[in-house]
Amino acid sequence: DAGVIQSPRHEVTEMGQEVTLRCKPISGHDYLFWYRQTMMRGLELLIYFNNNVPIDDSGMPEDRFSAKMPNASFSTLKIQPSEPRDSAVYFCASSLVASQGDTQYFGPGTRLTVL
Amino acid sequence: GDSVTQMEGPVTLSEEAFLTINCTYTATGYPSLFWYVQYPGEGLQLLLKATKADDKGSNKGFEATYRKETTSFHLEKGSVQVSDSAVYFCALSDRGSTLGRLYFGRGTQLTVWP
């Protein structure tokens, strides 16, 4: 299996621009998670889905952030408009809870820099 | 609510030294416990886990024992290598209303010098 795939790996943009991060989970996994990692705040859970349905989005910082999962093999995290404080590494992870317990498999991350 | 507290870093050791990274947890149910490792420039990956009290998880020379009486899951390795330099995260899952979710600690940076 190719593992969790994220794109792009690096994104540099200017304040006010729209940013879209993409994730392809491991085939067959029923949970998908979006995290943000910064030095100041550590690893934060932003939102997670079960069978494409958002379960908990309480970690989404504000209305500028939105996430979708239109099908079982694709999810996006969008920031519009972006701000310098959004600069971070964003990770996507997936899991198959029914048979593998709660082990999450992480993608390599997208490093976002907002100038 | 559920939470994990792990020792503050950074931890700096010489090669072949003994490693302990402390982790304690708070949970409302009967959690599973995990240690994840993050190498530079990569995502987190599972190092080991334990699903019930007194279980010992082990992998790559690392061990951790699920201690319900002390609500702890300390990570240990008898002889660290330079290649173990990474950030280590303790985590728990509580199969209640938050099924599928992991609660992570802040992470502990480990640097091993030759």
Coordinates of C-alpha atoms in Angstrom, one line a residue:
Chain A
D1 CA 0.0 0.0 0.0
A2 CA 1.2 3.5 -0.8
G3 CA 0.3 4.9 2.6
V4 CA -1.5 8.2 3.2
I5 CA -0.7 10.6 0.4
Q6 CA -0.7 14.3 0.9
S7 CA -0.2 17.1 -1.6
P8 CA 1.5 19.5 -2.0
R9 CA 4.4 18.7 0.2
H10 CA 5.3 22.4 0.5
E11 CA 3.2 25.4 -0.2
V12 CA 4.3 29.0 0.0
T13 CA 1.6 31.7 -0.5
E14 CA 0.8 35.2 0.3
M15 CA -1.5 36.5 3.0
G16 CA -5.1 36.6 1.7
Q17 CA -4.7 33.8 -0.8
E18 CA -6.8 30.6 -0.8
V19 CA -4.9 27.4 0.1
T20 CA -6.1 23.9 -0.6
L21 CA -4.4 20.9 1.0
R22 CA -5.2 17.4 -0.3
C23 CA -5.2 14.0 1.2
K24 CA -5.7 10.4 0.0
P25 CA -6.2 8.0 2.8
I26 CA -5.2 4.4 2.8
S27 CA -7.7 2.4 0.8
G28 CA -10.4 0.8 3.0
H29 CA -9.8 3.0 6.0
D30 CA -13.0 4.5 7.5
Y31 CA -11.6 7.3 9.6
L32 CA -9.7 10.4 8.4
F33 CA -8.0 13.0 10.5
W34 CA -6.6 16.5 9.8
Y35 CA -3.9 17.8 12.3
R36 CA -1.8 20.9 12.5
Q37 CA 1.6 21.0 14.0
T38 CA 3.5 24.1 15.2
M39 CA 6.3 24.7 17.7
M40 CA 4.1 26.8 19.9
R41 CA 0.9 24.6 20.1
G42 CA 2.3 21.2 19.3
L43 CA 0.0 18.7 17.4
E44 CA -3.6 19.8 17.2
L45 CA -6.6 17.8 15.9
L46 CA -8.5 20.1 13.5
I47 CA -11.3 17.8 12.3
Y48 CA -12.0 14.1 11.7
F49 CA -14.4 12.1 9.5
N50 CA -16.0 8.7 9.8
N51 CA -17.2 7.1 6.6
N52 CA -16.9 10.6 4.9
V53 CA -19.1 12.3 7.6
P54 CA -17.5 15.0 9.8
I55 CA -17.6 13.8 13.4
D56 CA -15.9 16.6 15.3
D57 CA -14.7 19.9 13.9
S58 CA -14.3 21.7 17.2
G59 CA -10.6 22.0 16.5
M60 CA -11.0 24.1 13.4
P61 CA -9.6 27.5 14.4
E62 CA -12.2 29.7 12.7
D63 CA -14.5 30.1 9.7
R64 CA -11.5 30.6 7.4
F65 CA -10.9 26.9 7.7
S66 CA -13.1 24.3 6.0
A67 CA -12.7 20.6 5.3
K68 CA -14.5 18.2 3.0
M69 CA -14.5 14.5 2.2
P70 CA -16.5 14.0 -1.0
N71 CA -15.7 10.3 -1.1
A72 CA -13.8 7.6 0.7
S73 CA -10.5 8.2 -1.1
F74 CA -10.1 12.0 -1.0
S75 CA -10.3 14.9 1.4
T76 CA -9.4 18.6 1.3
L77 CA -8.6 21.2 3.9
K78 CA -9.1 24.7 2.6
I79 CA -8.0 28.0 4.2
Q80 CA -9.5 31.2 2.8
P81 CA -8.2 33.7 3.3
S82 CA -4.8 32.6 4.6
E83 CA -2.9 34.5 7.3
P84 CA 0.7 34.3 8.4
R85 CA -0.4 32.6 11.7
D86 CA -1.6 29.7 9.6
S87 CA 2.0 28.7 8.8
A88 CA 2.4 25.2 10.1
V89 CA 2.8 21.6 9.0
Y90 CA -0.6 20.0 8.3
F91 CA -0.9 16.2 8.6
C92 CA -3.6 13.9 7.4
A93 CA -4.0 10.5 9.0
S94 CA -6.3 7.6 8.5
S95 CA -7.3 4.5 10.4
L96 CA -9.5 1.3 10.2
V97 CA -11.0 1.2 13.6
A98 CA -13.1 -1.9 13.2
S99 CA -10.3 -4.3 12.6
Q100 CA -7.1 -2.6 13.5
G101 CA -8.1 -0.7 16.6
D102 CA -7.2 2.9 16.9
T103 CA -3.8 3.0 15.2
Q104 CA -3.6 6.0 12.9
Y105 CA -1.3 6.1 9.9
F106 CA 0.1 9.5 9.1
G107 CA 0.9 11.1 5.8
P108 CA 4.2 13.0 5.3
G109 CA 2.6 16.4 5.9
T110 CA 2.2 19.6 4.0
R111 CA 4.5 22.5 5.1
L112 CA 2.5 25.7 4.7
T113 CA 4.2 29.1 4.7
V114 CA 2.0 32.2 4.5
L115 CA 4.0 35.4 3.9
Chain B
G1 CA -11.8 14.6 29.9
D2 CA -9.1 12.5 28.3
S3 CA -5.5 13.8 28.2
V4 CA -1.9 12.8 28.2
T5 CA 1.0 14.4 29.9
Q6 CA 4.6 13.6 29.0
M7 CA 7.9 14.9 30.2
E8 CA 9.2 18.1 28.8
G9 CA 12.1 17.9 26.5
P10 CA 14.5 18.2 25.0
V11 CA 16.3 15.1 26.1
T12 CA 20.0 14.8 25.1
L13 CA 21.9 11.5 25.6
S14 CA 25.1 9.9 24.5
E15 CA 24.9 6.8 22.4
E16 CA 24.3 3.5 24.4
A17 CA 22.7 5.5 27.3
F18 CA 19.5 4.4 28.9
L19 CA 16.3 6.2 27.9
T20 CA 13.2 6.9 29.9
I21 CA 10.4 9.2 28.7
N22 CA 7.6 9.6 31.2
C23 CA 4.0 9.6 30.2
T24 CA 0.9 9.7 32.4
Y25 CA -2.7 9.8 31.3
T26 CA -6.2 10.8 32.4
A27 CA -9.1 8.9 30.8
T28 CA -12.8 8.3 31.6
G29 CA -12.9 4.7 30.3
Y30 CA -10.4 2.0 29.6
P31 CA -8.0 3.4 27.0
S32 CA -5.5 1.9 24.7
L33 CA -2.1 3.6 24.9
F34 CA 0.4 4.4 22.2
W35 CA 3.9 5.7 21.5
Y36 CA 4.4 7.4 18.2
V37 CA 7.7 8.6 16.8
Q38 CA 8.4 11.4 14.3
Y39 CA 11.7 11.5 12.5
P40 CA 12.8 14.9 11.0
G41 CA 10.7 15.9 8.1
E42 CA 8.3 13.0 8.3
G43 CA 4.9 12.2 9.7
L44 CA 4.2 10.4 12.9
Q45 CA 4.5 6.6 12.9
L46 CA 3.4 4.0 15.4
L47 CA 6.3 2.8 17.6
L48 CA 4.3 0.5 20.0
K49 CA 1.0 0.2 21.7
A50 CA -0.8 -1.6 24.6
T51 CA -4.5 -2.2 24.8
K52 CA -5.1 -3.2 28.4
A53 CA -3.6 -3.0 31.8
D54 CA -0.3 -4.8 32.4
D55 CA 0.3 -5.2 28.7
K56 CA 3.8 -4.4 27.5
G57 CA 4.3 -3.0 24.0
S58 CA 7.7 -3.4 22.4
N59 CA 9.4 -2.5 19.1
K60 CA 12.9 -1.8 17.9
G61 CA 14.3 -2.2 21.5
F62 CA 11.8 0.2 23.0
E63 CA 9.3 -0.9 25.6
A64 CA 6.4 0.5 27.6
T65 CA 4.1 -1.1 30.1
Y66 CA 0.5 -0.1 30.7
R67 CA 0.2 0.7 34.4
K68 CA -3.4 1.3 35.4
E69 CA -2.6 1.8 39.1
T70 CA -0.2 4.7 38.3
T71 CA -2.0 5.7 35.0
S72 CA 1.4 5.6 33.3
F73 CA 3.0 4.3 30.1
H74 CA 6.6 5.3 30.3
L75 CA 8.8 4.6 27.3
E76 CA 12.2 3.0 27.9
K77 CA 15.2 1.8 25.8
G78 CA 18.3 0.2 27.3
S79 CA 20.8 1.5 24.8
V80 CA 19.9 4.4 22.5
Q81 CA 21.5 5.0 19.1
V82 CA 22.0 8.1 17.1
S83 CA 19.3 6.9 14.7
D84 CA 16.8 7.1 17.6
S85 CA 17.0 10.9 17.5
A86 CA 13.4 12.0 16.9
V87 CA 10.3 13.4 18.6
Y88 CA 8.3 10.9 20.7
F89 CA 4.6 11.3 21.3
C90 CA 2.5 9.5 23.9
A91 CA -1.2 9.1 23.0
L92 CA -4.4 7.4 24.2
S93 CA -7.6 6.3 22.7
D94 CA -10.8 6.0 24.7
R95 CA -13.4 3.9 23.0
G96 CA -16.4 5.9 24.2
S97 CA -18.0 8.7 22.4
T98 CA -14.7 9.6 20.8
L99 CA -14.2 6.3 19.1
G100 CA -11.3 6.5 16.7
R101 CA -9.8 9.6 18.1
L102 CA -6.3 9.8 19.6
Y103 CA -5.3 12.2 22.3
F104 CA -1.6 13.2 22.0
G105 CA 0.9 14.6 24.4
R106 CA 3.1 17.6 23.5
G107 CA 6.0 15.4 22.3
T108 CA 9.5 15.0 23.7
Q109 CA 12.5 15.8 21.5
L110 CA 15.3 13.2 21.9
T111 CA 18.8 13.9 20.6
V112 CA 21.5 11.2 20.8
W113 CA 25.1 12.1 20.3
P114 CA 27.8 9.7 19.1

